[in-house]
XYZ file of C-alpha atoms in Angstrom:
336
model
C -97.785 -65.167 -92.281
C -94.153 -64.706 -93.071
C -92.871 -61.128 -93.022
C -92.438 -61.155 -96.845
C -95.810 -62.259 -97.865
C -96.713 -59.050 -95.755
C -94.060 -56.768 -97.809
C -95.355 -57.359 -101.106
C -98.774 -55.534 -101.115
C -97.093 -52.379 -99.359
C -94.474 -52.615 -102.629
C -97.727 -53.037 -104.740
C -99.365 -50.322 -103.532
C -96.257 -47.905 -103.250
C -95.886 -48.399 -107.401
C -99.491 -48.952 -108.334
C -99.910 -45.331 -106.207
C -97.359 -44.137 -108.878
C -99.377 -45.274 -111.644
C -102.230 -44.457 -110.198
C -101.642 -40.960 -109.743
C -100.725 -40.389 -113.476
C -103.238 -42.662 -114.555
C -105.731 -39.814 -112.403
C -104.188 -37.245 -114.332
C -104.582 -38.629 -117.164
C -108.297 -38.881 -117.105
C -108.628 -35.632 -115.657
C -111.124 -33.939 -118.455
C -109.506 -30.987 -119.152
C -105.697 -32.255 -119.706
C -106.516 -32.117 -123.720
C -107.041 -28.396 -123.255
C -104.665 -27.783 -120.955
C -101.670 -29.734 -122.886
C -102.878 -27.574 -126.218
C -102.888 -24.165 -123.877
C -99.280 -25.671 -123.042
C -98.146 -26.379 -126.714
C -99.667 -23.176 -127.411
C -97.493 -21.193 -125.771
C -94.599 -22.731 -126.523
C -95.296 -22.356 -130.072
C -95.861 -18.482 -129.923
C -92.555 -18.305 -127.266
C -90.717 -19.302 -130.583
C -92.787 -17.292 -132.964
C -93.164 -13.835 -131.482
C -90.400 -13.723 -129.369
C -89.840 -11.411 -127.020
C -93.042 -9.430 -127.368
C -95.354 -12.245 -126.213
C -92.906 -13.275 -123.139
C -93.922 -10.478 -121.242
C -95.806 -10.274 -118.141
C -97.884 -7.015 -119.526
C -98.484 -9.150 -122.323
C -100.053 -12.064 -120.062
C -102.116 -9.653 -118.365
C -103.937 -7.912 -121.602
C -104.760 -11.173 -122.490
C -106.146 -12.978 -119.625
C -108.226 -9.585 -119.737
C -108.980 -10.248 -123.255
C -110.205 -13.995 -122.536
C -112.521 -12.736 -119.664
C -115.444 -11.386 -121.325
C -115.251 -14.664 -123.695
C -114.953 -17.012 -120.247
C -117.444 -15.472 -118.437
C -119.809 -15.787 -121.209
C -118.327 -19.521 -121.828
C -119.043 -20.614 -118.562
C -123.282 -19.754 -118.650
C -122.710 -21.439 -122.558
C -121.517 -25.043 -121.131
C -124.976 -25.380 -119.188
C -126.854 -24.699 -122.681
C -124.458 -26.861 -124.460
C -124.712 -29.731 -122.133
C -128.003 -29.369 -122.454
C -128.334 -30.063 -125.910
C -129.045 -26.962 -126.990
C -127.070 -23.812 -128.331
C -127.214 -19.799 -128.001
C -126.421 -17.579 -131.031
C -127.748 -14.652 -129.228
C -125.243 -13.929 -126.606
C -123.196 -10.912 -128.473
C -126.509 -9.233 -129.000
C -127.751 -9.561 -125.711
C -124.164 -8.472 -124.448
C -124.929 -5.286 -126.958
C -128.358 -4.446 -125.636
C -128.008 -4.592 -121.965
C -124.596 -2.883 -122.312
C -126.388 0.027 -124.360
C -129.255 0.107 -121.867
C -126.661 0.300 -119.023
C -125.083 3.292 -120.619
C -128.507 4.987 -121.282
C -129.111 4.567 -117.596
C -125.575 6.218 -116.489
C -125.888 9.266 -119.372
C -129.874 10.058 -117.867
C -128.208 10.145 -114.039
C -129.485 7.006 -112.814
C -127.859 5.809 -109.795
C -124.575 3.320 -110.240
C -126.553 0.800 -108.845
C -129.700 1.164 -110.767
C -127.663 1.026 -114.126
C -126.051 -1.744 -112.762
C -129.424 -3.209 -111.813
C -131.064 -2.414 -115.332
C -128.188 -4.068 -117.482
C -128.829 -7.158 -115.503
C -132.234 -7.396 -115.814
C -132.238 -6.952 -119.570
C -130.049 -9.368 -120.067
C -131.405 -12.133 -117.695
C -135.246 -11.526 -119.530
C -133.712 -11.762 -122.810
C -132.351 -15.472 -121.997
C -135.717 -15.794 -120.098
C -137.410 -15.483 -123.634
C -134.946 -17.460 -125.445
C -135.586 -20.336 -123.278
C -140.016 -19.667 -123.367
C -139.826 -19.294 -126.888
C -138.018 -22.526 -127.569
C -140.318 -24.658 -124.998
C -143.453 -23.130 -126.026
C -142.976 -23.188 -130.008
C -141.377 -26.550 -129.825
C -138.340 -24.684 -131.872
C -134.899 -25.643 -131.177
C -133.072 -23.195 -129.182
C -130.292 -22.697 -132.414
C -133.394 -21.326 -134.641
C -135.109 -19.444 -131.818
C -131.508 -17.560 -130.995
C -130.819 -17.213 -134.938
C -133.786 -14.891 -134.943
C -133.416 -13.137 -131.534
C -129.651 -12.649 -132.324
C -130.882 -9.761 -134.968
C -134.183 -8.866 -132.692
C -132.154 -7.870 -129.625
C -129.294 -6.198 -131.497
C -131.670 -4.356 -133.763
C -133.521 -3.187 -130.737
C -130.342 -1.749 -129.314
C -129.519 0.225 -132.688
C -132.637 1.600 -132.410
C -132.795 2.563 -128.497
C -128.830 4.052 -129.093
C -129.534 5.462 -133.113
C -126.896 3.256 -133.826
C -124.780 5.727 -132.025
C -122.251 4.985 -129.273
C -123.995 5.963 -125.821
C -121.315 8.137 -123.561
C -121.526 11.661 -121.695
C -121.766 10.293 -118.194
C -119.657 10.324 -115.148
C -116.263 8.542 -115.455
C -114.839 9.330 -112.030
C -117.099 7.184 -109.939
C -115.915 3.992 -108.035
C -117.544 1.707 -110.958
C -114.966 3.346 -113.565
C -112.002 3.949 -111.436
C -112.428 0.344 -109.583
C -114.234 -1.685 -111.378
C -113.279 -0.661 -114.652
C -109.650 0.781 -113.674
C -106.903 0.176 -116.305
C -104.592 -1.202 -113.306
C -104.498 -4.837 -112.463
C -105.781 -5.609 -108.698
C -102.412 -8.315 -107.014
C -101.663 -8.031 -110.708
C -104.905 -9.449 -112.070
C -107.693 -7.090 -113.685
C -110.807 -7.063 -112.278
C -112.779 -8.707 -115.480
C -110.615 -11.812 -114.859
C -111.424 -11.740 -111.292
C -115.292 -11.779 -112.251
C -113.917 -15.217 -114.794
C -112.470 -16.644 -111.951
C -115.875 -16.208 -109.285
C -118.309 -16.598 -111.911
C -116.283 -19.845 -113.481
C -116.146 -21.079 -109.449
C -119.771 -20.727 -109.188
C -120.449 -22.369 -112.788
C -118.292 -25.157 -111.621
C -120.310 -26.248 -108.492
C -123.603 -25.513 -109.988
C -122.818 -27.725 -112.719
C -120.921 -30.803 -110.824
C -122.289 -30.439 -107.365
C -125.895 -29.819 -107.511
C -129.466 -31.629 -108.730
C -129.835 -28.929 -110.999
C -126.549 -29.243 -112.602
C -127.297 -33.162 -112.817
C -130.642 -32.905 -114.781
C -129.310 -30.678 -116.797
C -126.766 -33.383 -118.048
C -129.387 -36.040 -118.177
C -131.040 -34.022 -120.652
C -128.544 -33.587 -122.772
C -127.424 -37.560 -123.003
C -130.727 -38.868 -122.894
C -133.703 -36.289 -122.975
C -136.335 -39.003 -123.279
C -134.766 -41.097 -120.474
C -134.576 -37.856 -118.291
C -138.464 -36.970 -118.934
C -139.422 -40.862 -117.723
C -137.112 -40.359 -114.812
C -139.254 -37.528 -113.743
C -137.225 -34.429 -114.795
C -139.175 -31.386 -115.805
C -137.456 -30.407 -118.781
C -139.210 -27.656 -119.713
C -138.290 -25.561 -116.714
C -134.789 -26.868 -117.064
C -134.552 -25.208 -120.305
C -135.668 -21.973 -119.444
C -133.803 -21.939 -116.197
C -130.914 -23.115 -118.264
C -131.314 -20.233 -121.065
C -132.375 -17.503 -118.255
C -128.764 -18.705 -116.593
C -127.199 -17.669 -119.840
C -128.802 -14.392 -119.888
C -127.833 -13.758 -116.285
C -123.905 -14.430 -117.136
C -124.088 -12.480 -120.020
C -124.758 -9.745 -118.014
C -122.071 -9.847 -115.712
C -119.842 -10.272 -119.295
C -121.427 -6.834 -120.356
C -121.165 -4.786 -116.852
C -117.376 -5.996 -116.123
C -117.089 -5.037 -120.078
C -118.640 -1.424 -120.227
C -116.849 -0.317 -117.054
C -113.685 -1.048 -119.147
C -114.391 0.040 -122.256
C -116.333 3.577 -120.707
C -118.948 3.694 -123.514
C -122.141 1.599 -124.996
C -121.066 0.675 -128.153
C -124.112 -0.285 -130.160
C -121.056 -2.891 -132.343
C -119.824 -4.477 -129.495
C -120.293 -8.244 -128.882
C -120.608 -8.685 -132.881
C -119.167 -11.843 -133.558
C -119.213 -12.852 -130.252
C -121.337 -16.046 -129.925
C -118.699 -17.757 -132.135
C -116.125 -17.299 -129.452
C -118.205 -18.586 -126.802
C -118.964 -21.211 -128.556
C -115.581 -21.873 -129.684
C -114.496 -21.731 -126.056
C -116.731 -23.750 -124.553
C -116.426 -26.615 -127.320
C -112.531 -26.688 -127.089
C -112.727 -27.014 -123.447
C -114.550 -30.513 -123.767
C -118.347 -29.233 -123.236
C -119.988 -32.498 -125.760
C -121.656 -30.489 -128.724
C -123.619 -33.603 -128.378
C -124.993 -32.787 -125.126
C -124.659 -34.514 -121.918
C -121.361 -33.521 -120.352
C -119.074 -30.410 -120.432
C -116.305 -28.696 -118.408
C -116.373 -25.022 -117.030
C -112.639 -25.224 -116.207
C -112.101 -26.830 -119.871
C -114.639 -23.891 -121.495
C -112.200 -20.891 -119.418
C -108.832 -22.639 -120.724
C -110.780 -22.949 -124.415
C -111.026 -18.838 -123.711
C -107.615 -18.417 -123.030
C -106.713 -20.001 -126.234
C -108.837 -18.312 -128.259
C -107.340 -15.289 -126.746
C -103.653 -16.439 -127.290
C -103.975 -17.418 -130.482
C -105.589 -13.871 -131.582
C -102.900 -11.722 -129.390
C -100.081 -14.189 -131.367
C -101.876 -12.809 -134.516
C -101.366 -9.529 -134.093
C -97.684 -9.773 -132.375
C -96.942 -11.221 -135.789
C -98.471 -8.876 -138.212
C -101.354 -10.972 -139.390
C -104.117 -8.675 -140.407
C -107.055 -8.612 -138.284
C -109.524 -9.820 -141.032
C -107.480 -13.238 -140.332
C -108.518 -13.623 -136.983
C -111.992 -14.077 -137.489
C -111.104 -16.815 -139.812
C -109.358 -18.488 -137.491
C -111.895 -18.620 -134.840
C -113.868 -20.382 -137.639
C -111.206 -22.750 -138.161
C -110.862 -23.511 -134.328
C -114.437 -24.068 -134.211
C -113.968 -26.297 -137.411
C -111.305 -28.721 -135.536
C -113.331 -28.919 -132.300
C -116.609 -29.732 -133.478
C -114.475 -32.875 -135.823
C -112.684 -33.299 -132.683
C -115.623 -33.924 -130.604
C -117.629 -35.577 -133.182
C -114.142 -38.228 -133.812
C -114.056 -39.175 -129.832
C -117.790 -39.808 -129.329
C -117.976 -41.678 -132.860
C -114.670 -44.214 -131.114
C -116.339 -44.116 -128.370
C-alpha cells in the first residue's frame, strides 16, 4: 500500500472530526433553548442597558428561576409521560402553609421540614391514584385538586399569612440567608442537585425509560410488559416530592406561609418545561432544556420590570410563551 493511499483516511477523519463535532452539537437537544437563552440576552443587553448587565442582577434572577426549575424538573417526568399537573402552585401553597404552622406551634426544624414534605409528596400520591383509579386524565383530576388543596390551605391558615416563629435558626440564616453561597443562592443550588438527580433518573435508569415508553406509545408499553399504572402514580408522587423541595427552599426565603403564594404557578412550570423541549406529546423531554426554559421565563419577566412594563403584563406574557411553545412543538412533530 503506497504511503498516500494510507494518508487519505487520516485527512478524512481529521475534517469529518470537524464536522462531526458540530454536527454533535447540533443535535444536542437543548441547543434551541440554549441559542433563544443566548438571543435573549442579547436582546435585553440592548434594551435595559445597564441595569440588566449587572452581576446582582444575574443573581436575583437565577434565584427567581429556581423555584420555577425545581418544580420544572419533577414536571418533565409527568409531561413525558403524557400527562400534565395543574396542581403544583397549590400544592406548593399547602405544604408551605403547613410548614409554617409547624415552625409557629414550636415543632422542631426538622419536623417542619419533615411535615412540608410529606404533604406535598401525598398530595401528588393522590393525583396520580385518582387518575389511575377513575380512569380520568391527570389534566381533569389536577383541574379539580388545584382548588381542593389550595382551598384546604385557606382554610388551615384563615386565609391569613402564617408567621410568629423563630427567624434566627440555621434554616433562616443558611438556608434561607439573603447572601449568595461562592456567589450562588442556596435555592439555585437545590435547581442545580435536584435538576442533576432529575437528569439521571430520567436518561439513565429503567424507570426513567418506561416512563418515556408510555408517553410515545402507551399501548405498545403495556404489551411490552410495563406496569403503567404504578408508573403513573410513581410519576405524579415524584412531582409531589419536588414540589416540596420548591416550597421548603421557598419559605426559608420568603420567612412566612403565604396562603397566595404559588398562584399562577403551574403555568410557569409548564411553560418551562415545554420551552426546554419536554414533547407536550409525550414520549421525550429534557431536564437541562426544562431549567434553561426557567431561566427564560425568569429573564424575560426581570427585562419587564427593568423596562417599566406593568406587572399585569407579565402574566400575559407567560401565556404568550406558552402559546409559541406548544405551536412550536406541535410544528416539529407534525414535519416530523
Amino acid at each position: 500500500m503506497s504511503e498516500s493511499a494510507i494518508k487519505v483516511p487520516v485527512r478524512d477523519e481529521q475534517t469529518g472530526g470537524g464536522r462531526s463535532v458540530l454536527r454533535r452539537l447540533l443535535q444536542v437537544d437543548e441547543i434551541g433553548v440554549i441559542g433563544a437563552l443566548v438571543l435573549l440576552i442579547v436582546l435585553l443587553s440592548l434594551t435595559a442597558g445597564d441595569k440588566f448587565l449587572t452581576a446582582q442582577n444575574f443573581i436575583n434572577v437565577s434565584r427567581q428561576a429556581s423555584y420555577v426549575g425545581i418544580m420544572a424538573v419533577g414536571m418533565v417526568f409527568v409531561i413525558a409521560m403524557g400527562d400534565i399537573d395543574l396542581s403544583v402552585g397549590s400544592i406548593w401553597m399547602l405544604s408551605s402553609v403547613m410548614m409554617a404552622i409547624a415552625l409557629r406551634d414550636n415543632y422542631h426544624i426538622l419536623i417542619a421540614v419533615a411535615v412540608c414534605m410529606i404533604v406535598a409528596t401525598l398530595c401528588g400520591l393522590v393525583n396520580g391514584a385518582l387518575s389511575v383509579a377513575l380512569g380520568i386524565p391527570t389534566i381533569i383530576v389536577t383541574l379539580g385538586t388545584l382548588s381542593l388543596y389550595r382551598g384546604l390551605g385557606l382554610v388551615v391558615t384563615n386565609a391569613s399569612p402564617v408567621s410568629g416563629y423563630n427567624l434566627e435558626t440555621w434554616f433562616f440564616t443558611w438556608i434561607g440567608g439573603r447572601d449568595p453561597v461562592f456567589g450562588v443562592w442556596i435555592s439555585v443550588w437545590a435547581m442545580l442537585i435536584v435538576g442533576v438527580c432529575g437528569w439521571i433518573l430520567f436518561n439513565h435508569t429503567p424507570f426513567g425509560r418506561r416512563v418515556q415508553a408510555i408517553g410515545s406509545n402507551r399501548q405498545a408499553a403495556l404489551f411490552s410488559g410495563i406496569r403503567i399504572a404504578r408508573t403513573r402514580i410513581l410519576v405524579m408522587t415524584l412531582m409531589g416530592f419536588i414540589v416540596g423541595i420548591a416550597a421548603v427552599v421557598a419559605l426559608a426565603f420568603n420567612r412566612n406561609g403565604s396562603p397566595t403564594v404559588g398562584v399562577g404557578t403551574e403555568l410557569g412550570v409548564i411553560a418551562a418545561t415545554i420551552i426546554g423541549g419536554t414533547a407536550l406529546s409525550g414520549g421525550s423531554g429534557s431536564v437541562l432544556g426544562a431549567i434553561l426554559g426557567a431561566l427564560i421565563i425568569a429573564l424575560i419577566q426581570n427585562g419587564l420590570a427593568l423596562l417599566a412594563v406593568p406587572p399585569a403584563w407579565s402574566t400575559a406574557v407567560t401565556g404568550i410563551v406558552i402559546i409559541v411553545a406548544v405551536t412550536l412543538d406541535y410544528l416539529i412533530k407534525r414535519r416530523a
